[in-house]
Amino acid sequence: MKVSIGADHAGVSHKQFIIEAIEKQGIEVTNYGTDSEDSVDYPDFAHPVCEDVSSGKADFGILICGTANGMTMTANKHKDIRCGLCWETEIAALTKQHNNANVIALPARFISVEDGWNITKAYMDAEYEGGRHQRRVDKIPC
Ligand code: RB5
């Protein structure tokens, strides 16, 4: 299992906490930054993560910004990316189970660093259910 992660300046602490927690599970993480609180532009970190997921270099991606809206909007411009905005664990599980999300976006200004990991774990532990959901997922591209 390989994971790629990126954040803007709002999500640095959340990103670091998640990286350490994921690595403890023996999962390889590619960190695209940012790694300081100097102001940056979230698309610069969303695109490389999404490219890794699209190319198969990563099994899924994690994006973090203040609201998660900018990261979600950017990620979903990528043809093969389904990015769910996840602010709590049940939503995170459901975006895997129903939407087969391959990227999650976390709103750092609205969740604790611990909840950032709990939400990520809920997504990782969930399974895509397929069936009727595949019909809907197939209709997402326009
Ligand atoms: C940065 O201040 C903020 O705009 C960004 O983190 C994010 O919330 C954008 O959607």
PDB file of N, CA and C in Angstrom, residues 72-128:
ATOM      1  N   THR A  72     -10.532  19.865  -2.753  1.00  0.00           N
ATOM      2  CA  THR A  72     -11.546  19.008  -3.381  1.00  0.00           C
ATOM      3  C   THR A  72     -11.834  19.472  -4.808  1.00  0.00           C
ATOM      4  N   MET A  73     -11.997  20.765  -4.974  1.00  0.00           N
ATOM      5  CA  MET A  73     -12.295  21.307  -6.317  1.00  0.00           C
ATOM      6  C   MET A  73     -11.158  21.011  -7.284  1.00  0.00           C
ATOM      7  N   THR A  74      -9.930  21.188  -6.815  1.00  0.00           N
ATOM      8  CA  THR A  74      -8.770  20.943  -7.679  1.00  0.00           C
ATOM      9  C   THR A  74      -8.665  19.469  -8.025  1.00  0.00           C
ATOM     10  N   ALA A  75      -8.773  18.617  -7.028  1.00  0.00           N
ATOM     11  CA  ALA A  75      -8.612  17.174  -7.245  1.00  0.00           C
ATOM     12  C   ALA A  75      -9.654  16.656  -8.238  1.00  0.00           C
ATOM     13  N   ASN A  76     -10.874  17.121  -8.108  1.00  0.00           N
ATOM     14  CA  ASN A  76     -11.942  16.574  -8.954  1.00  0.00           C
ATOM     15  C   ASN A  76     -11.895  17.078 -10.394  1.00  0.00           C
ATOM     16  N   LYS A  77     -10.952  17.960 -10.699  1.00  0.00           N
ATOM     17  CA  LYS A  77     -10.691  18.314 -12.100  1.00  0.00           C
ATOM     18  C   LYS A  77      -9.910  17.216 -12.814  1.00  0.00           C
ATOM     19  N   HIS A  78      -9.284  16.326 -12.048  1.00  0.00           N
ATOM     20  CA  HIS A  78      -8.524  15.212 -12.650  1.00  0.00           C
ATOM     21  C   HIS A  78      -9.524  14.126 -13.046  1.00  0.00           C
ATOM     22  N   LYS A  79      -9.389  13.663 -14.279  1.00  0.00           N
ATOM     23  CA  LYS A  79     -10.379  12.752 -14.860  1.00  0.00           C
ATOM     24  C   LYS A  79     -10.633  11.506 -13.998  1.00  0.00           C
ATOM     25  N   ASP A  80      -9.576  10.903 -13.496  1.00  0.00           N
ATOM     26  CA  ASP A  80      -9.743   9.623 -12.796  1.00  0.00           C
ATOM     27  C   ASP A  80      -9.843   9.766 -11.282  1.00  0.00           C
ATOM     28  N   ILE A  81      -9.944  11.002 -10.822  1.00  0.00           N
ATOM     29  CA  ILE A  81      -9.966  11.214  -9.371  1.00  0.00           C
ATOM     30  C   ILE A  81     -11.393  11.435  -8.886  1.00  0.00           C
ATOM     31  N   ARG A  82     -11.706  10.742  -7.790  1.00  0.00           N
ATOM     32  CA  ARG A  82     -12.948  11.002  -7.061  1.00  0.00           C
ATOM     33  C   ARG A  82     -12.520  11.381  -5.641  1.00  0.00           C
ATOM     34  N   CYS A  83     -12.610  12.676  -5.361  1.00  0.00           N
ATOM     35  CA  CYS A  83     -12.145  13.191  -4.069  1.00  0.00           C
ATOM     36  C   CYS A  83     -13.351  13.553  -3.215  1.00  0.00           C
ATOM     37  N   GLY A  84     -13.425  12.961  -2.023  1.00  0.00           N
ATOM     38  CA  GLY A  84     -14.497  13.270  -1.079  1.00  0.00           C
ATOM     39  C   GLY A  84     -14.011  14.214   0.009  1.00  0.00           C
ATOM     40  N   LEU A  85     -14.833  15.223   0.304  1.00  0.00           N
ATOM     41  CA  LEU A  85     -14.515  16.159   1.395  1.00  0.00           C
ATOM     42  C   LEU A  85     -14.994  15.512   2.695  1.00  0.00           C
ATOM     43  N   CYS A  86     -14.056  15.237   3.587  1.00  0.00           N
ATOM     44  CA  CYS A  86     -14.348  14.412   4.769  1.00  0.00           C
ATOM     45  C   CYS A  86     -14.079  15.189   6.047  1.00  0.00           C
ATOM     46  N   TRP A  87     -15.151  15.495   6.768  1.00  0.00           N
ATOM     47  CA  TRP A  87     -14.990  16.243   8.020  1.00  0.00           C
ATOM     48  C   TRP A  87     -15.318  15.395   9.241  1.00  0.00           C
ATOM     49  N   GLU A  88     -15.763  14.181   9.028  1.00  0.00           N
ATOM     50  CA  GLU A  88     -15.981  13.264  10.149  1.00  0.00           C
ATOM     51  C   GLU A  88     -15.903  11.821   9.647  1.00  0.00           C
ATOM     52  N   THR A  89     -15.806  10.882  10.572  1.00  0.00           N
ATOM     53  CA  THR A  89     -15.442   9.516  10.200  1.00  0.00           C
ATOM     54  C   THR A  89     -16.506   8.822   9.344  1.00  0.00           C
ATOM     55  N   GLU A  90     -17.779   9.045   9.652  1.00  0.00           N
ATOM     56  CA  GLU A  90     -18.811   8.322   8.895  1.00  0.00           C
ATOM     57  C   GLU A  90     -18.843   8.767   7.434  1.00  0.00           C
ATOM     58  N   ILE A  91     -18.671  10.077   7.233  1.00  0.00           N
ATOM     59  CA  ILE A  91     -18.608  10.597   5.856  1.00  0.00           C
ATOM     60  C   ILE A  91     -17.412   9.981   5.125  1.00  0.00           C
ATOM     61  N   ALA A  92     -16.294   9.843   5.840  1.00  0.00           N
ATOM     62  CA  ALA A  92     -15.082   9.275   5.225  1.00  0.00           C
ATOM     63  C   ALA A  92     -15.312   7.828   4.811  1.00  0.00           C
ATOM     64  N   ALA A  93     -15.943   7.052   5.686  1.00  0.00           N
ATOM     65  CA  ALA A  93     -16.233   5.655   5.337  1.00  0.00           C
ATOM     66  C   ALA A  93     -17.189   5.597   4.145  1.00  0.00           C
ATOM     67  N   LEU A  94     -18.192   6.452   4.168  1.00  0.00           N
ATOM     68  CA  LEU A  94     -19.196   6.420   3.089  1.00  0.00           C
ATOM     69  C   LEU A  94     -18.627   6.846   1.740  1.00  0.00           C
ATOM     70  N   THR A  95     -17.652   7.745   1.749  1.00  0.00           N
ATOM     71  CA  THR A  95     -17.118   8.159   0.439  1.00  0.00           C
ATOM     72  C   THR A  95     -16.299   7.034  -0.197  1.00  0.00           C
ATOM     73  N   LYS A  96     -15.783   6.117   0.604  1.00  0.00           N
ATOM     74  CA  LYS A  96     -15.169   4.900   0.038  1.00  0.00           C
ATOM     75  C   LYS A  96     -16.268   3.926  -0.344  1.00  0.00           C
ATOM     76  N   GLN A  97     -17.195   3.640   0.577  1.00  0.00           N
ATOM     77  CA  GLN A  97     -18.216   2.604   0.364  1.00  0.00           C
ATOM     78  C   GLN A  97     -19.113   2.914  -0.835  1.00  0.00           C
ATOM     79  N   HIS A  98     -19.507   4.170  -0.984  1.00  0.00           N
ATOM     80  CA  HIS A  98     -20.503   4.524  -2.003  1.00  0.00           C
ATOM     81  C   HIS A  98     -19.910   5.216  -3.234  1.00  0.00           C
ATOM     82  N   ASN A  99     -18.866   6.032  -3.038  1.00  0.00           N
ATOM     83  CA  ASN A  99     -18.328   6.816  -4.152  1.00  0.00           C
ATOM     84  C   ASN A  99     -17.019   6.252  -4.686  1.00  0.00           C
ATOM     85  N   ASN A 100     -16.499   5.225  -4.041  1.00  0.00           N
ATOM     86  CA  ASN A 100     -15.186   4.678  -4.407  1.00  0.00           C
ATOM     87  C   ASN A 100     -14.144   5.788  -4.508  1.00  0.00           C
ATOM     88  N   ALA A 101     -14.182   6.709  -3.551  1.00  0.00           N
ATOM     89  CA  ALA A 101     -13.236   7.831  -3.561  1.00  0.00           C
ATOM     90  C   ALA A 101     -11.811   7.303  -3.522  1.00  0.00           C
ATOM     91  N   ASN A 102     -10.958   7.917  -4.338  1.00  0.00           N
ATOM     92  CA  ASN A 102      -9.534   7.535  -4.300  1.00  0.00           C
ATOM     93  C   ASN A 102      -8.659   8.647  -3.724  1.00  0.00           C
ATOM     94  N   VAL A 103      -9.296   9.755  -3.365  1.00  0.00           N
ATOM     95  CA  VAL A 103      -8.614  10.833  -2.646  1.00  0.00           C
ATOM     96  C   VAL A 103      -9.582  11.345  -1.587  1.00  0.00           C
ATOM     97  N   ILE A 104      -9.045  11.687  -0.407  1.00  0.00           N
ATOM     98  CA  ILE A 104      -9.870  12.375   0.591  1.00  0.00           C
ATOM     99  C   ILE A 104      -9.260  13.754   0.854  1.00  0.00           C
ATOM    100  N   ALA A 105     -10.144  14.709   1.143  1.00  0.00           N
ATOM    101  CA  ALA A 105      -9.704  16.061   1.486  1.00  0.00           C
ATOM    102  C   ALA A 105     -10.199  16.392   2.891  1.00  0.00           C
ATOM    103  N   LEU A 106      -9.306  16.908   3.713  1.00  0.00           N
ATOM    104  CA  LEU A 106      -9.600  17.171   5.124  1.00  0.00           C
ATOM    105  C   LEU A 106      -9.530  18.677   5.408  1.00  0.00           C
ATOM    106  N   PRO A 107     -10.507  19.220   6.162  1.00  0.00           N
ATOM    107  CA  PRO A 107     -10.544  20.655   6.462  1.00  0.00           C
ATOM    108  C   PRO A 107      -9.826  20.985   7.773  1.00  0.00           C
ATOM    109  N   ALA A 108      -8.558  21.357   7.677  1.00  0.00           N
ATOM    110  CA  ALA A 108      -7.707  21.483   8.871  1.00  0.00           C
ATOM    111  C   ALA A 108      -8.211  22.528   9.860  1.00  0.00           C
ATOM    112  N   ARG A 109      -8.890  23.564   9.367  1.00  0.00           N
ATOM    113  CA  ARG A 109      -9.326  24.615  10.285  1.00  0.00           C
ATOM    114  C   ARG A 109     -10.574  24.213  11.067  1.00  0.00           C
ATOM    115  N   PHE A 110     -11.116  23.038  10.793  1.00  0.00           N
ATOM    116  CA  PHE A 110     -12.377  22.630  11.421  1.00  0.00           C
ATOM    117  C   PHE A 110     -12.296  21.293  12.143  1.00  0.00           C
ATOM    118  N   ILE A 111     -11.126  20.651  12.117  1.00  0.00           N
ATOM    119  CA  ILE A 111     -10.956  19.357  12.798  1.00  0.00           C
ATOM    120  C   ILE A 111      -9.606  19.352  13.520  1.00  0.00           C
ATOM    121  N   SER A 112      -9.520  18.563  14.586  1.00  0.00           N
ATOM    122  CA  SER A 112      -8.246  18.438  15.306  1.00  0.00           C
ATOM    123  C   SER A 112      -7.281  17.563  14.495  1.00  0.00           C
ATOM    124  N   VAL A 113      -6.002  17.611  14.857  1.00  0.00           N
ATOM    125  CA  VAL A 113      -5.050  16.739  14.159  1.00  0.00           C
ATOM    126  C   VAL A 113      -5.383  15.268  14.416  1.00  0.00           C
ATOM    127  N   GLU A 114      -5.841  14.965  15.630  1.00  0.00           N
ATOM    128  CA  GLU A 114      -6.214  13.571  15.939  1.00  0.00           C
ATOM    129  C   GLU A 114      -7.400  13.142  15.065  1.00  0.00           C
ATOM    130  N   ASP A 115      -8.364  14.034  14.921  1.00  0.00           N
ATOM    131  CA  ASP A 115      -9.508  13.672  14.072  1.00  0.00           C
ATOM    132  C   ASP A 115      -9.102  13.553  12.610  1.00  0.00           C
ATOM    133  N   GLY A 116      -8.099  14.310  12.192  1.00  0.00           N
ATOM    134  CA  GLY A 116      -7.595  14.128  10.825  1.00  0.00           C
ATOM    135  C   GLY A 116      -7.159  12.696  10.599  1.00  0.00           C
ATOM    136  N   TRP A 117      -6.490  12.129  11.584  1.00  0.00           N
ATOM    137  CA  TRP A 117      -6.067  10.729  11.467  1.00  0.00           C
ATOM    138  C   TRP A 117      -7.269   9.774  11.613  1.00  0.00           C
ATOM    139  N   ASN A 118      -8.157  10.042  12.575  1.00  0.00           N
ATOM    140  CA  ASN A 118      -9.335   9.171  12.746  1.00  0.00           C
ATOM    141  C   ASN A 118     -10.163   9.112  11.458  1.00  0.00           C
ATOM    142  N   ILE A 119     -10.290  10.241  10.802  1.00  0.00           N
ATOM    143  CA  ILE A 119     -11.062  10.308   9.553  1.00  0.00           C
ATOM    144  C   ILE A 119     -10.338   9.521   8.457  1.00  0.00           C
ATOM    145  N   THR A 120      -9.031   9.702   8.387  1.00  0.00           N
ATOM    146  CA  THR A 120      -8.234   8.967   7.390  1.00  0.00           C
ATOM    147  C   THR A 120      -8.353   7.464   7.622  1.00  0.00           C
ATOM    148  N   LYS A 121      -8.278   7.049   8.878  1.00  0.00           N
ATOM    149  CA  LYS A 121      -8.351   5.629   9.235  1.00  0.00           C
ATOM    150  C   LYS A 121      -9.730   5.068   8.869  1.00  0.00           C
ATOM    151  N   ALA A 122     -10.768   5.845   9.103  1.00  0.00           N
ATOM    152  CA  ALA A 122     -12.123   5.379   8.769  1.00  0.00           C
ATOM    153  C   ALA A 122     -12.238   5.137   7.269  1.00  0.00           C
ATOM    154  N   TYR A 123     -11.656   6.026   6.477  1.00  0.00           N
ATOM    155  CA  TYR A 123     -11.636   5.843   5.022  1.00  0.00           C
ATOM    156  C   TYR A 123     -10.844   4.583   4.665  1.00  0.00           C
ATOM    157  N   MET A 124      -9.669   4.422   5.258  1.00  0.00           N
ATOM    158  CA  MET A 124      -8.804   3.286   4.920  1.00  0.00           C
ATOM    159  C   MET A 124      -9.458   1.955   5.297  1.00  0.00           C
ATOM    160  N   ASP A 125     -10.202   1.933   6.382  1.00  0.00           N
ATOM    161  CA  ASP A 125     -10.807   0.685   6.869  1.00  0.00           C
ATOM    162  C   ASP A 125     -12.066   0.295   6.096  1.00  0.00           C
ATOM    163  N   ALA A 126     -12.626   1.242   5.347  1.00  0.00           N
ATOM    164  CA  ALA A 126     -13.878   0.966   4.628  1.00  0.00           C
ATOM    165  C   ALA A 126     -13.587   0.277   3.295  1.00  0.00           C
ATOM    166  N   GLU A 127     -14.600  -0.423   2.777  1.00  0.00           N
ATOM    167  CA  GLU A 127     -14.493  -1.112   1.475  1.00  0.00           C
ATOM    168  C   GLU A 127     -15.542  -0.550   0.526  1.00  0.00           C
ATOM    169  N   TYR A 128     -15.170  -0.403  -0.731  1.00  0.00           N
ATOM    170  CA  TYR A 128     -16.145   0.001  -1.750  1.00  0.00           C
ATOM    171  C   TYR A 128     -17.183  -1.103  -1.907  1.00  0.00           C
TER     172      TYR A 128
END
